[in-house]
PDB file with SEQRES, HELIX, SHEET and CRYST1 records, atoms N, CA, C and O in Angstrom:
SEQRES   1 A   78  UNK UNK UNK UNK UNK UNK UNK UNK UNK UNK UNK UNK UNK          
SEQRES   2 A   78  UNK UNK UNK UNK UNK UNK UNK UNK UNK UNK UNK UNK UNK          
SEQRES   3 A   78  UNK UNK UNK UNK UNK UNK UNK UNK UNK UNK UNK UNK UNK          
SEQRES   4 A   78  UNK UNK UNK UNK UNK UNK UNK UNK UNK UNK UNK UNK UNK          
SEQRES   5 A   78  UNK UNK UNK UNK UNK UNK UNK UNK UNK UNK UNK UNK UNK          
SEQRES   6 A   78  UNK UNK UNK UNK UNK UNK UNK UNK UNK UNK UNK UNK UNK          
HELIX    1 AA1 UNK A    3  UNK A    6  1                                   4    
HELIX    2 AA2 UNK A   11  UNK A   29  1                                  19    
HELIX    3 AA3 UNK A   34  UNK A   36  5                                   3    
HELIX    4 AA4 UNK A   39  UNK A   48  1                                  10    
SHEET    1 AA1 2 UNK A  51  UNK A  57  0                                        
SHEET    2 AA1 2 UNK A  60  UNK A  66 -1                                        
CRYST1    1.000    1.000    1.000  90.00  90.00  90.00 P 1           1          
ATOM      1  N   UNK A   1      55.336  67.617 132.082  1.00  0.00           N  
ATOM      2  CA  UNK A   1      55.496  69.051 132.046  1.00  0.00           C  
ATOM      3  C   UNK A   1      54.127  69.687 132.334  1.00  0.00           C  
ATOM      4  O   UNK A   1      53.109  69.280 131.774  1.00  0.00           O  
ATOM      5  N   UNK A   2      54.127  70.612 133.149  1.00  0.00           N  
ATOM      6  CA  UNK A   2      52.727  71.202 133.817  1.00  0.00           C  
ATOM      7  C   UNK A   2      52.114  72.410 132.641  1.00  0.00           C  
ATOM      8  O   UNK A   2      52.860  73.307 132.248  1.00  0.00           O  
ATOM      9  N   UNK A   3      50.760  72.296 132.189  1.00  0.00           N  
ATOM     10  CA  UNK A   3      50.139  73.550 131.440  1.00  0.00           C  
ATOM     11  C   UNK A   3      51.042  74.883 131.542  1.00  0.00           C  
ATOM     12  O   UNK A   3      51.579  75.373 130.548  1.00  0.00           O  
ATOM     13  N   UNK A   4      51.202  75.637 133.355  1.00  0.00           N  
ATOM     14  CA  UNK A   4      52.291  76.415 133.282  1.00  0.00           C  
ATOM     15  C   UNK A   4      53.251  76.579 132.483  1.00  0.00           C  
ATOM     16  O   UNK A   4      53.520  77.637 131.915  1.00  0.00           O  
ATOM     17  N   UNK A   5      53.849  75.518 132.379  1.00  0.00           N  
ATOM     18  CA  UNK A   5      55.294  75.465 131.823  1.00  0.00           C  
ATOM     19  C   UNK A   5      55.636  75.727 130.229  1.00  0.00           C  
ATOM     20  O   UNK A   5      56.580  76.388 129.794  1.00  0.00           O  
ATOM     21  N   UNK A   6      54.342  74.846 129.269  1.00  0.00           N  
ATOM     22  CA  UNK A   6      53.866  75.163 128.036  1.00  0.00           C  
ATOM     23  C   UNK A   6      53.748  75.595 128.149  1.00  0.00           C  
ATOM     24  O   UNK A   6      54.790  76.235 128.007  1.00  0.00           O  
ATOM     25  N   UNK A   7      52.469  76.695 128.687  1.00  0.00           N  
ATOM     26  CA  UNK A   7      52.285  78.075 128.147  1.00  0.00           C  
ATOM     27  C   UNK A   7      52.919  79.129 128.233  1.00  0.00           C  
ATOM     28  O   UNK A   7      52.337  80.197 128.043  1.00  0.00           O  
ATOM     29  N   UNK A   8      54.968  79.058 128.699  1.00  0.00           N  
ATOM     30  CA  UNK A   8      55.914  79.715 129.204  1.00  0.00           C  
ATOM     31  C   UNK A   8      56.785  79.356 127.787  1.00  0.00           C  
ATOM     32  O   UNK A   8      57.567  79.999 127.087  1.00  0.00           O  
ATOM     33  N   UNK A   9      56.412  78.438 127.758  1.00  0.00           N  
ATOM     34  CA  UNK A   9      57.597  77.629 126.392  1.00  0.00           C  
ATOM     35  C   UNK A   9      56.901  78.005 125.024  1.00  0.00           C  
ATOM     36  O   UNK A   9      57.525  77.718 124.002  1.00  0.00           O  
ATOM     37  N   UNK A  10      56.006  78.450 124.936  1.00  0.00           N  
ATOM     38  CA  UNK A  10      54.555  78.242 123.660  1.00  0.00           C  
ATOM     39  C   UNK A  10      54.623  79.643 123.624  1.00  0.00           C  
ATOM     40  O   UNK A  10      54.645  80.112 122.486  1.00  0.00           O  
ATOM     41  N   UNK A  11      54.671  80.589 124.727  1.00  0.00           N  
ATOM     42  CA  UNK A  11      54.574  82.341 124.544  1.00  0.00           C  
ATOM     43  C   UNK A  11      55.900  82.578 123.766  1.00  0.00           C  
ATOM     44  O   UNK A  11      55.889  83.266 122.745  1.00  0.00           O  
ATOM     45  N   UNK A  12      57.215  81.930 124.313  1.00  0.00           N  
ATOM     46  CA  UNK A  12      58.576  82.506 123.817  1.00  0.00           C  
ATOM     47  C   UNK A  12      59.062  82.087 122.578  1.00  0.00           C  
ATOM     48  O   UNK A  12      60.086  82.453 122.001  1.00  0.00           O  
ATOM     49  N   UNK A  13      58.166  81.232 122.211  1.00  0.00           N  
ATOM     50  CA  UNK A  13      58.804  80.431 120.842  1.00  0.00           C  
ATOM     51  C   UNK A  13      57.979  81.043 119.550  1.00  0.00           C  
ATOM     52  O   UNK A  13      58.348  81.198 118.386  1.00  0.00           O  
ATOM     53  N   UNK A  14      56.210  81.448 120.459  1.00  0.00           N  
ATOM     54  CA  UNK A  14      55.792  81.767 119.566  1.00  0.00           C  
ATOM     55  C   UNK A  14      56.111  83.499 119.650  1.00  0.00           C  
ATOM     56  O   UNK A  14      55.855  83.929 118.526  1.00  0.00           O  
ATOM     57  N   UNK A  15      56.603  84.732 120.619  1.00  0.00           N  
ATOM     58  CA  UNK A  15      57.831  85.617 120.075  1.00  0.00           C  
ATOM     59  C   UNK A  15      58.495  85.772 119.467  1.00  0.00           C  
ATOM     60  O   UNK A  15      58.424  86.723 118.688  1.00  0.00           O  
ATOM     61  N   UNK A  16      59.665  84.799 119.482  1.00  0.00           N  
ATOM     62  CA  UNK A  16      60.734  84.897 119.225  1.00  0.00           C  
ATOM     63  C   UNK A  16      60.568  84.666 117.173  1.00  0.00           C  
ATOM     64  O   UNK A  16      61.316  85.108 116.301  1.00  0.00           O  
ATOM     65  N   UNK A  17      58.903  83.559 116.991  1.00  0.00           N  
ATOM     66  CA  UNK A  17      58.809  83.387 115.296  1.00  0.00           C  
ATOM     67  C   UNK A  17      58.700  84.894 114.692  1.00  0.00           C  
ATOM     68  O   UNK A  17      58.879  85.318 113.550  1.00  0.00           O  
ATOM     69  N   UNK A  18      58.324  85.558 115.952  1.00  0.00           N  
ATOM     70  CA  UNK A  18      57.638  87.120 114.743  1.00  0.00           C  
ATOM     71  C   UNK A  18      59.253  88.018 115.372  1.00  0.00           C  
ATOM     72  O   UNK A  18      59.797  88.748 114.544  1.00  0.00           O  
ATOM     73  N   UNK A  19      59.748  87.931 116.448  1.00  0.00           N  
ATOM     74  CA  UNK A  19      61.169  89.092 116.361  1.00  0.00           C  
ATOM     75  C   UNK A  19      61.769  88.960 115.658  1.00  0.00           C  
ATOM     76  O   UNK A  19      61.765  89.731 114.698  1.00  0.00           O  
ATOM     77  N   UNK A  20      62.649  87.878 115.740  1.00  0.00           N  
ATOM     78  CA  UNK A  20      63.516  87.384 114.473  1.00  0.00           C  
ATOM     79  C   UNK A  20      63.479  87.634 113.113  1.00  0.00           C  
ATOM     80  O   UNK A  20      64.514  87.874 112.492  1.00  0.00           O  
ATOM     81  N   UNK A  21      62.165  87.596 112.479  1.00  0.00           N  
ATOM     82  CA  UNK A  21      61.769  88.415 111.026  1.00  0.00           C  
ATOM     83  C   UNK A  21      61.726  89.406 110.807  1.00  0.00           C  
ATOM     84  O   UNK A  21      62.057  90.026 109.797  1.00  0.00           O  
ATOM     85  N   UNK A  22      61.133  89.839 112.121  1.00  0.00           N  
ATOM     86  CA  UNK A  22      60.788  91.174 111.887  1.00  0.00           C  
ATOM     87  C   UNK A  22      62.481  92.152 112.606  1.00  0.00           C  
ATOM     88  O   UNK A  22      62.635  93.341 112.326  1.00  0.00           O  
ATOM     89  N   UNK A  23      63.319  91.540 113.306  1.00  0.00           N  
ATOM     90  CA  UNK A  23      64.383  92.580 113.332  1.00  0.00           C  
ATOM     91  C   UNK A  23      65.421  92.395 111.917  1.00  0.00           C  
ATOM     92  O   UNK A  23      66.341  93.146 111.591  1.00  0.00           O  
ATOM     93  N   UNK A  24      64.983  91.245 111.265  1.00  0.00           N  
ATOM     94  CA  UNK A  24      65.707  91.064 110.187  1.00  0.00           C  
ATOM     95  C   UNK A  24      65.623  91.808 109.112  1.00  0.00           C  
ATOM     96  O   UNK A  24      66.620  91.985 108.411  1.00  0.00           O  
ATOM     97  N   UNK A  25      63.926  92.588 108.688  1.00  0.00           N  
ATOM     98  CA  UNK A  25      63.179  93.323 108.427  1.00  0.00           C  
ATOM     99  C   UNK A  25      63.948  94.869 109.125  1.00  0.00           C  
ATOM    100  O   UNK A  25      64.926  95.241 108.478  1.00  0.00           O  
ATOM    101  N   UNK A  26      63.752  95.334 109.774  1.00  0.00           N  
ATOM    102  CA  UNK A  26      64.364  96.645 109.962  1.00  0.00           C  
ATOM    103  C   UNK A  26      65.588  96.740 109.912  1.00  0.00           C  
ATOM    104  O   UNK A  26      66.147  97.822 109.731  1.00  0.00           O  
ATOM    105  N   UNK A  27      66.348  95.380 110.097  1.00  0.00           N  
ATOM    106  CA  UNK A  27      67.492  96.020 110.176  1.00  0.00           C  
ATOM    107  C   UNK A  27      67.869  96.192 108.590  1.00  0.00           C  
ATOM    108  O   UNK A  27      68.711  97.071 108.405  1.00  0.00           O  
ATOM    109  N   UNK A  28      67.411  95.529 107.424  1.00  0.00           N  
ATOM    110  CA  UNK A  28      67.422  95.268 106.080  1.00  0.00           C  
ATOM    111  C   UNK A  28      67.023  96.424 105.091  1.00  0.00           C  
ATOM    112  O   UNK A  28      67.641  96.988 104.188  1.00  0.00           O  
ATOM    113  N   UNK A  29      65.658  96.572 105.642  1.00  0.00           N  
ATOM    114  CA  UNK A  29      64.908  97.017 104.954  1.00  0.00           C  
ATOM    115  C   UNK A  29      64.206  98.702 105.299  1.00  0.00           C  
ATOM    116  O   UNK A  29      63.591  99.335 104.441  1.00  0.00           O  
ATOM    117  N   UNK A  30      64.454  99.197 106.676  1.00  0.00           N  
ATOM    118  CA  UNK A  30      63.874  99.814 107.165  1.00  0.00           C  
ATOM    119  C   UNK A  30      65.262 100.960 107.632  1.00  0.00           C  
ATOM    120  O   UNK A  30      66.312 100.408 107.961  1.00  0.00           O  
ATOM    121  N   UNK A  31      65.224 102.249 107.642  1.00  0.00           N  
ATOM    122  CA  UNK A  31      66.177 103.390 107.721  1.00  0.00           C  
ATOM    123  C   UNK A  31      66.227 103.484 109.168  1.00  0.00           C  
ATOM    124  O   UNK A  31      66.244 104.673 109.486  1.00  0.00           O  
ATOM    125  N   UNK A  32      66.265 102.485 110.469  1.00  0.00           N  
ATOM    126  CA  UNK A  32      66.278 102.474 111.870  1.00  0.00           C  
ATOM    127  C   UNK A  32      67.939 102.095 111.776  1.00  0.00           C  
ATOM    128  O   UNK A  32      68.590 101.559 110.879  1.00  0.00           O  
ATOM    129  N   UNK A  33      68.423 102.757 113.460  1.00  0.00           N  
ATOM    130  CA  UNK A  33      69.502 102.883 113.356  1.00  0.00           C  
ATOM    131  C   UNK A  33      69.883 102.048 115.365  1.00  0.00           C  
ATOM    132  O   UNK A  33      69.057 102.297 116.244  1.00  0.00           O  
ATOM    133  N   UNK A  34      70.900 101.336 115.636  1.00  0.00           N  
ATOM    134  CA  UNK A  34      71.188 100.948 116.630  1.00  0.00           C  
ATOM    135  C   UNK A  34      69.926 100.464 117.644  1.00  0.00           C  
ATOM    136  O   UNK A  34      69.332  99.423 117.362  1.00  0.00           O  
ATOM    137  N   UNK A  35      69.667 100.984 118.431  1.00  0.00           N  
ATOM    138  CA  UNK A  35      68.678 100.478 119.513  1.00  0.00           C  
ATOM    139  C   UNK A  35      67.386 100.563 119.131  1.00  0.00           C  
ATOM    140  O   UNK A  35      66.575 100.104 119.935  1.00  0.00           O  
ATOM    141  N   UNK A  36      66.687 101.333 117.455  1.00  0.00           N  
ATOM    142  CA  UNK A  36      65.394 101.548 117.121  1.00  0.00           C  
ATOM    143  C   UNK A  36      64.953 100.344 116.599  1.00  0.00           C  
ATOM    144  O   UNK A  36      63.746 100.119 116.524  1.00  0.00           O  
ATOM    145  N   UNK A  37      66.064  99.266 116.101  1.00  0.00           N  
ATOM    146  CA  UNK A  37      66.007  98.164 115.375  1.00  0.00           C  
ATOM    147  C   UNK A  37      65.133  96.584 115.900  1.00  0.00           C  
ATOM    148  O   UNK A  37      64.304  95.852 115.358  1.00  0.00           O  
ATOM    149  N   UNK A  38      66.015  96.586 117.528  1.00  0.00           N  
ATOM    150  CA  UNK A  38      65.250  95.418 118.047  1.00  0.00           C  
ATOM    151  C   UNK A  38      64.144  95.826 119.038  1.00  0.00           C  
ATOM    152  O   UNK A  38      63.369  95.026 119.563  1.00  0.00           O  
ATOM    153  N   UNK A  39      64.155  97.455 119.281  1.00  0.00           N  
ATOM    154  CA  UNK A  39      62.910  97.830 120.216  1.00  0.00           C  
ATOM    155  C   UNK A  39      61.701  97.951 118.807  1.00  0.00           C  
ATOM    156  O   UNK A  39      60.551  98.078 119.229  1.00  0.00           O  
ATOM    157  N   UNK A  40      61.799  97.932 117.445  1.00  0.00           N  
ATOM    158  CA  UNK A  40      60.616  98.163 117.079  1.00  0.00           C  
ATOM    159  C   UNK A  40      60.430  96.368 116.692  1.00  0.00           C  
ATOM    160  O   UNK A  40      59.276  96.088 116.368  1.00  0.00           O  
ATOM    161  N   UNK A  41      61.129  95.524 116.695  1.00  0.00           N  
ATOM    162  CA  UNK A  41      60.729  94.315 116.282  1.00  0.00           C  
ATOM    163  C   UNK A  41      60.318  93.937 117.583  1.00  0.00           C  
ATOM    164  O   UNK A  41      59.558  92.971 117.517  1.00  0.00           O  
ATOM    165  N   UNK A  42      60.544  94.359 118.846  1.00  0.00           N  
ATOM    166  CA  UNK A  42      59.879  93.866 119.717  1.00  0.00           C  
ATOM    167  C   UNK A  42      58.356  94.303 119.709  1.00  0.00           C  
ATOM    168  O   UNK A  42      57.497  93.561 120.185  1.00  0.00           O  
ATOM    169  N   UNK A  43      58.069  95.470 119.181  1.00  0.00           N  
ATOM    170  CA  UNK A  43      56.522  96.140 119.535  1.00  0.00           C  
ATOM    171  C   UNK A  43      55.928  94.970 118.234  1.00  0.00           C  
ATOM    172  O   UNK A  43      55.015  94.176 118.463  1.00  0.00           O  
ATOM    173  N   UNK A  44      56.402  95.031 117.337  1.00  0.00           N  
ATOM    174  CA  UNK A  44      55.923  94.147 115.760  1.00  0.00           C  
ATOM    175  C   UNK A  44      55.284  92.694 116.989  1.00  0.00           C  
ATOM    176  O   UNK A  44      54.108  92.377 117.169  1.00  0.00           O  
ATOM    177  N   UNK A  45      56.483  92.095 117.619  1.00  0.00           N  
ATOM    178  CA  UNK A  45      56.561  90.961 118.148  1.00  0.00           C  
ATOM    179  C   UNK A  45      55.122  90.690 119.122  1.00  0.00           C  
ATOM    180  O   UNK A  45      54.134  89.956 119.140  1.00  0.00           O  
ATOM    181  N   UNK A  46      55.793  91.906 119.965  1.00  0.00           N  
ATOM    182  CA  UNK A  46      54.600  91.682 121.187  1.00  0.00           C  
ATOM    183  C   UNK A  46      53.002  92.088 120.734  1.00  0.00           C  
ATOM    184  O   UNK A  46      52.095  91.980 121.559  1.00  0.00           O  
ATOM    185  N   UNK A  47      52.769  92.522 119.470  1.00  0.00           N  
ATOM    186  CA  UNK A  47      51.132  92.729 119.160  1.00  0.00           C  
ATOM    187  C   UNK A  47      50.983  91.780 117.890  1.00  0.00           C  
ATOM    188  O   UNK A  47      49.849  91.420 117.573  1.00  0.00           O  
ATOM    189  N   UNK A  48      51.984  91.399 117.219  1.00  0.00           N  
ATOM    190  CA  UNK A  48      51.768  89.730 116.513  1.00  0.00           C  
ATOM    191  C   UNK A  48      51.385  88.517 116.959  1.00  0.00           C  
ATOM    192  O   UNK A  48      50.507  87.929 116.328  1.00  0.00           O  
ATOM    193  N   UNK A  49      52.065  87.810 118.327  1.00  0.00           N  
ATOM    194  CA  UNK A  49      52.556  86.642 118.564  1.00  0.00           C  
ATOM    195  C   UNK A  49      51.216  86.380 119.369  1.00  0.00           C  
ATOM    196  O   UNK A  49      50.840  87.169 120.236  1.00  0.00           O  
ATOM    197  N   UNK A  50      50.536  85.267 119.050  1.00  0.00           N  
ATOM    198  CA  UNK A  50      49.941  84.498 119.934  1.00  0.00           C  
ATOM    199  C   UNK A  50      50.286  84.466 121.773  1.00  0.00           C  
ATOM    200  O   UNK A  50      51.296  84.124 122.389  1.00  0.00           O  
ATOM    201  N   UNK A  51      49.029  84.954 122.208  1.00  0.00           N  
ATOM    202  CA  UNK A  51      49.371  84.216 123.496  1.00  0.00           C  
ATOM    203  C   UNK A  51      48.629  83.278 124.499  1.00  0.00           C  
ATOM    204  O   UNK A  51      47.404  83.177 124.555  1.00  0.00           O  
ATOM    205  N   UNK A  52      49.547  82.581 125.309  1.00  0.00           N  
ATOM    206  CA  UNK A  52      48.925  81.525 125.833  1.00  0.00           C  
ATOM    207  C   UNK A  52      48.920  81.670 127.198  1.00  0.00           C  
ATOM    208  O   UNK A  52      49.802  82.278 127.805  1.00  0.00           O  
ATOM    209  N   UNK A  53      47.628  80.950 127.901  1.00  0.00           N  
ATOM    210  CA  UNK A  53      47.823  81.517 129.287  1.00  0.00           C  
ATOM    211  C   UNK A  53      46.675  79.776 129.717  1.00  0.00           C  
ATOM    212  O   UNK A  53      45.685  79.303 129.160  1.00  0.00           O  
ATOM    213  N   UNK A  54      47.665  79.239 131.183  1.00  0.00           N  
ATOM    214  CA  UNK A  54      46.866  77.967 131.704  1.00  0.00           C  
ATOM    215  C   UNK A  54      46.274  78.021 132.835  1.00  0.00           C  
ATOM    216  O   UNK A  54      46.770  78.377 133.903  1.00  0.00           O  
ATOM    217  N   UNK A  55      44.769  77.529 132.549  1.00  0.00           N  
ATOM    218  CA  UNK A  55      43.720  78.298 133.084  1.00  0.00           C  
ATOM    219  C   UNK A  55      42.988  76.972 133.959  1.00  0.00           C  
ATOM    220  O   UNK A  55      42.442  76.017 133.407  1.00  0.00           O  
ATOM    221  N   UNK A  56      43.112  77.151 135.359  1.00  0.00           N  
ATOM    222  CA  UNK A  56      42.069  76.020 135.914  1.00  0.00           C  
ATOM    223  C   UNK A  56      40.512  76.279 135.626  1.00  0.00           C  
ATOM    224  O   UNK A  56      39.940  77.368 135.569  1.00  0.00           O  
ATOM    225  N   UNK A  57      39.908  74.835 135.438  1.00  0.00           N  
ATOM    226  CA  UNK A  57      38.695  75.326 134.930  1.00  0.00           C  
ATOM    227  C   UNK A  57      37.728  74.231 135.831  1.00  0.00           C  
ATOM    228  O   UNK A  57      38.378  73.610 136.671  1.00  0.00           O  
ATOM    229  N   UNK A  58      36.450  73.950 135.778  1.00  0.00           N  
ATOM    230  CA  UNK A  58      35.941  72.547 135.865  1.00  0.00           C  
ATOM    231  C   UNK A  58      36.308  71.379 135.877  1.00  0.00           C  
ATOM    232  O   UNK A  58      36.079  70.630 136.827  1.00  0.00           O  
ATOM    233  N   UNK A  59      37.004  70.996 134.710  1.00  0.00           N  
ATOM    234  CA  UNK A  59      37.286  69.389 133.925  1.00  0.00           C  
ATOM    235  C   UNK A  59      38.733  69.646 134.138  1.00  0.00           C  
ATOM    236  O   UNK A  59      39.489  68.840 133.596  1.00  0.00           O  
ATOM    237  N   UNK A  60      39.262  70.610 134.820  1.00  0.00           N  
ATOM    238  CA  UNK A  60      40.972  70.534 134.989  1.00  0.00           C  
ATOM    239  C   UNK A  60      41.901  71.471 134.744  1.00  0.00           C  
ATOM    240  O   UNK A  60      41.278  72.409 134.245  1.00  0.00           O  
ATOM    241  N   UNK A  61      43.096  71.764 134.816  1.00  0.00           N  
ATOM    242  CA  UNK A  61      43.876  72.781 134.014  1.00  0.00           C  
ATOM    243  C   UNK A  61      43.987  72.306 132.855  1.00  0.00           C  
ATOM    244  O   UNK A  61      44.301  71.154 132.554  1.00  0.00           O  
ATOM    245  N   UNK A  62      43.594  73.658 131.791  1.00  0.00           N  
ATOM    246  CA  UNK A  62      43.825  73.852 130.409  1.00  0.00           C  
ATOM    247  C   UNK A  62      44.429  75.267 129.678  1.00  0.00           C  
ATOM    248  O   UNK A  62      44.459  76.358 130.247  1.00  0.00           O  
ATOM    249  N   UNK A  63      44.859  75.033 128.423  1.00  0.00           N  
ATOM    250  CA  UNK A  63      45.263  75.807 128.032  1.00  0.00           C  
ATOM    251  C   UNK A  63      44.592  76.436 126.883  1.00  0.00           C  
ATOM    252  O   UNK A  63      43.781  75.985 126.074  1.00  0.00           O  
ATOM    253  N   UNK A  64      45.170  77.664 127.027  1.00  0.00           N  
ATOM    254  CA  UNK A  64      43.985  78.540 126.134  1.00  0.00           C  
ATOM    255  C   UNK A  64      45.142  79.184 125.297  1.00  0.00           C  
ATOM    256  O   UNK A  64      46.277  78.955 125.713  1.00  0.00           O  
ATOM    257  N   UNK A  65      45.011  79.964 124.162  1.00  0.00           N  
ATOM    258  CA  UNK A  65      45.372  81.145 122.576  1.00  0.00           C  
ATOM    259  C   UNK A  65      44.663  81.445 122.577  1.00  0.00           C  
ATOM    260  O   UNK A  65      43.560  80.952 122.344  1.00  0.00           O  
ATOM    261  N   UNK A  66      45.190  83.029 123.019  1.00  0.00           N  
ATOM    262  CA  UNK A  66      44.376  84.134 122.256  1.00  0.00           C  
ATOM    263  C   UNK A  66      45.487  84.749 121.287  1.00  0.00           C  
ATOM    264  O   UNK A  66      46.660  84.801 121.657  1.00  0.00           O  
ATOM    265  N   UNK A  67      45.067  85.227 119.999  1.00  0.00           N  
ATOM    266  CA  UNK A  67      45.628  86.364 119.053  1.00  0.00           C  
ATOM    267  C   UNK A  67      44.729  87.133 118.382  1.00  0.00           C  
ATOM    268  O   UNK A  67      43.525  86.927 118.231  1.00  0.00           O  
ATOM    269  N   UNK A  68      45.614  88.325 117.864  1.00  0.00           N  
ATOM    270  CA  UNK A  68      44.684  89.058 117.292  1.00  0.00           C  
ATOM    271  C   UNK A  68      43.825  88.893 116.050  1.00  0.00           C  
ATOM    272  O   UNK A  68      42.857  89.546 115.660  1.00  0.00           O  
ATOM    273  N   UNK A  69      44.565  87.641 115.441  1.00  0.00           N  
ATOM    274  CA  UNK A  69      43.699  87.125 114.361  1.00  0.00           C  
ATOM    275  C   UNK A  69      42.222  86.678 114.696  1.00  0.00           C  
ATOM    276  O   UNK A  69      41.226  86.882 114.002  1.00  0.00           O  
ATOM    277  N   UNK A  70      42.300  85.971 116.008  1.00  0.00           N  
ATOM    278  CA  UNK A  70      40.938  85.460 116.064  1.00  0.00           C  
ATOM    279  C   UNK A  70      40.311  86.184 117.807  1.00  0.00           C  
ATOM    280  O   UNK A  70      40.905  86.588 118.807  1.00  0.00           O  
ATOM    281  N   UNK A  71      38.689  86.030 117.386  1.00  0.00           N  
ATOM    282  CA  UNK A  71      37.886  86.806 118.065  1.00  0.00           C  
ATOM    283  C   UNK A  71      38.023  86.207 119.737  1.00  0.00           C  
ATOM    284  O   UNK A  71      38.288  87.041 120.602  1.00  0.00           O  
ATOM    285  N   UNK A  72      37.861  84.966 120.078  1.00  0.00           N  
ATOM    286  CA  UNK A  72      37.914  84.128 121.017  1.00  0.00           C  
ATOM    287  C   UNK A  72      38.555  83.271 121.360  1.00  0.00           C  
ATOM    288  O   UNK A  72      38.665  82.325 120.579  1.00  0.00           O  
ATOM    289  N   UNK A  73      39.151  83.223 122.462  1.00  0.00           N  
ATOM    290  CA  UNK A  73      40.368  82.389 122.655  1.00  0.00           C  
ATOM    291  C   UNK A  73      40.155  80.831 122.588  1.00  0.00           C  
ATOM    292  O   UNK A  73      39.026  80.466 122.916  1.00  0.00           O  
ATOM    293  N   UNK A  74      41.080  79.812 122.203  1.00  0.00           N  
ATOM    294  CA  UNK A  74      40.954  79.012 121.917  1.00  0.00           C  
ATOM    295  C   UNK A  74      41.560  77.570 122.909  1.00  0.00           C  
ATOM    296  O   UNK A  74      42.609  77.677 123.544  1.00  0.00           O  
ATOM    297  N   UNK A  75      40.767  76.308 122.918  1.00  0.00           N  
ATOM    298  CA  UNK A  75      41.280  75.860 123.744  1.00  0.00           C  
ATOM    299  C   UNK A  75      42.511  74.661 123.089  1.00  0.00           C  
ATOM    300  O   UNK A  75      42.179  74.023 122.091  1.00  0.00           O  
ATOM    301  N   UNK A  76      43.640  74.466 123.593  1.00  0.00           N  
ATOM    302  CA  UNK A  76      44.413  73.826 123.065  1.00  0.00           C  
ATOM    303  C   UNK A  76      44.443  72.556 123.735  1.00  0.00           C  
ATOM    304  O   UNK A  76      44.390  72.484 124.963  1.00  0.00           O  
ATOM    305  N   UNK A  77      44.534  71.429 122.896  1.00  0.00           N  
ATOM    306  CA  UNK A  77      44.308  70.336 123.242  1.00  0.00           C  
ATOM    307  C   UNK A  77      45.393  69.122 123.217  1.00  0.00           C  
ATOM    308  O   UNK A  77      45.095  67.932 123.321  1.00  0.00           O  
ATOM    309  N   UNK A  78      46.642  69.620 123.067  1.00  0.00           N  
ATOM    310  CA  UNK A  78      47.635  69.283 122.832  1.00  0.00           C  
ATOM    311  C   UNK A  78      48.224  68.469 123.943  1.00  0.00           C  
ATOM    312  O   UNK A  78      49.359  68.005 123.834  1.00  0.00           O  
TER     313      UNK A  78                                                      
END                                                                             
């Protein structure tokens, strides 16, 4: 499987950990009504979730995380 492909499979999985809670969350807990429900777990989603992007470099294609938790993106070695 090509870096591409992980970092296609690694963006949606790591989405889909923060929508899922978080539409479970509004729809539960939060006074949103029909379409406000999974468009605000998507904004939750898309400024939570890790992202990954595969980057040719010197020594080869690699893959990198960035999130907002941390300052500098990281290289994954997986």
């Amino acid at each position: 499987m090509s870096k591409q492909t992980k970092a296609l499979i690694y963006n949606f999985v790591g989405f889909a950990l923060f929508f899922f809670p978080a539409r479970y969350f509004f729809l539960s807990y939060a006074n949103f009504k029909g379409w406000q429900i999974p468009l605000a777990a998507f904004v939750v989603a898309t400024i939570l979730s890790p992202k990954f992007k595969a980057l040719r470099t010197n020594d080869g294609e690699k893959l990198f995380m960035s999130w907002i938790f941390s300052k500098t993106p990281k290289d994954i070695k997986w």
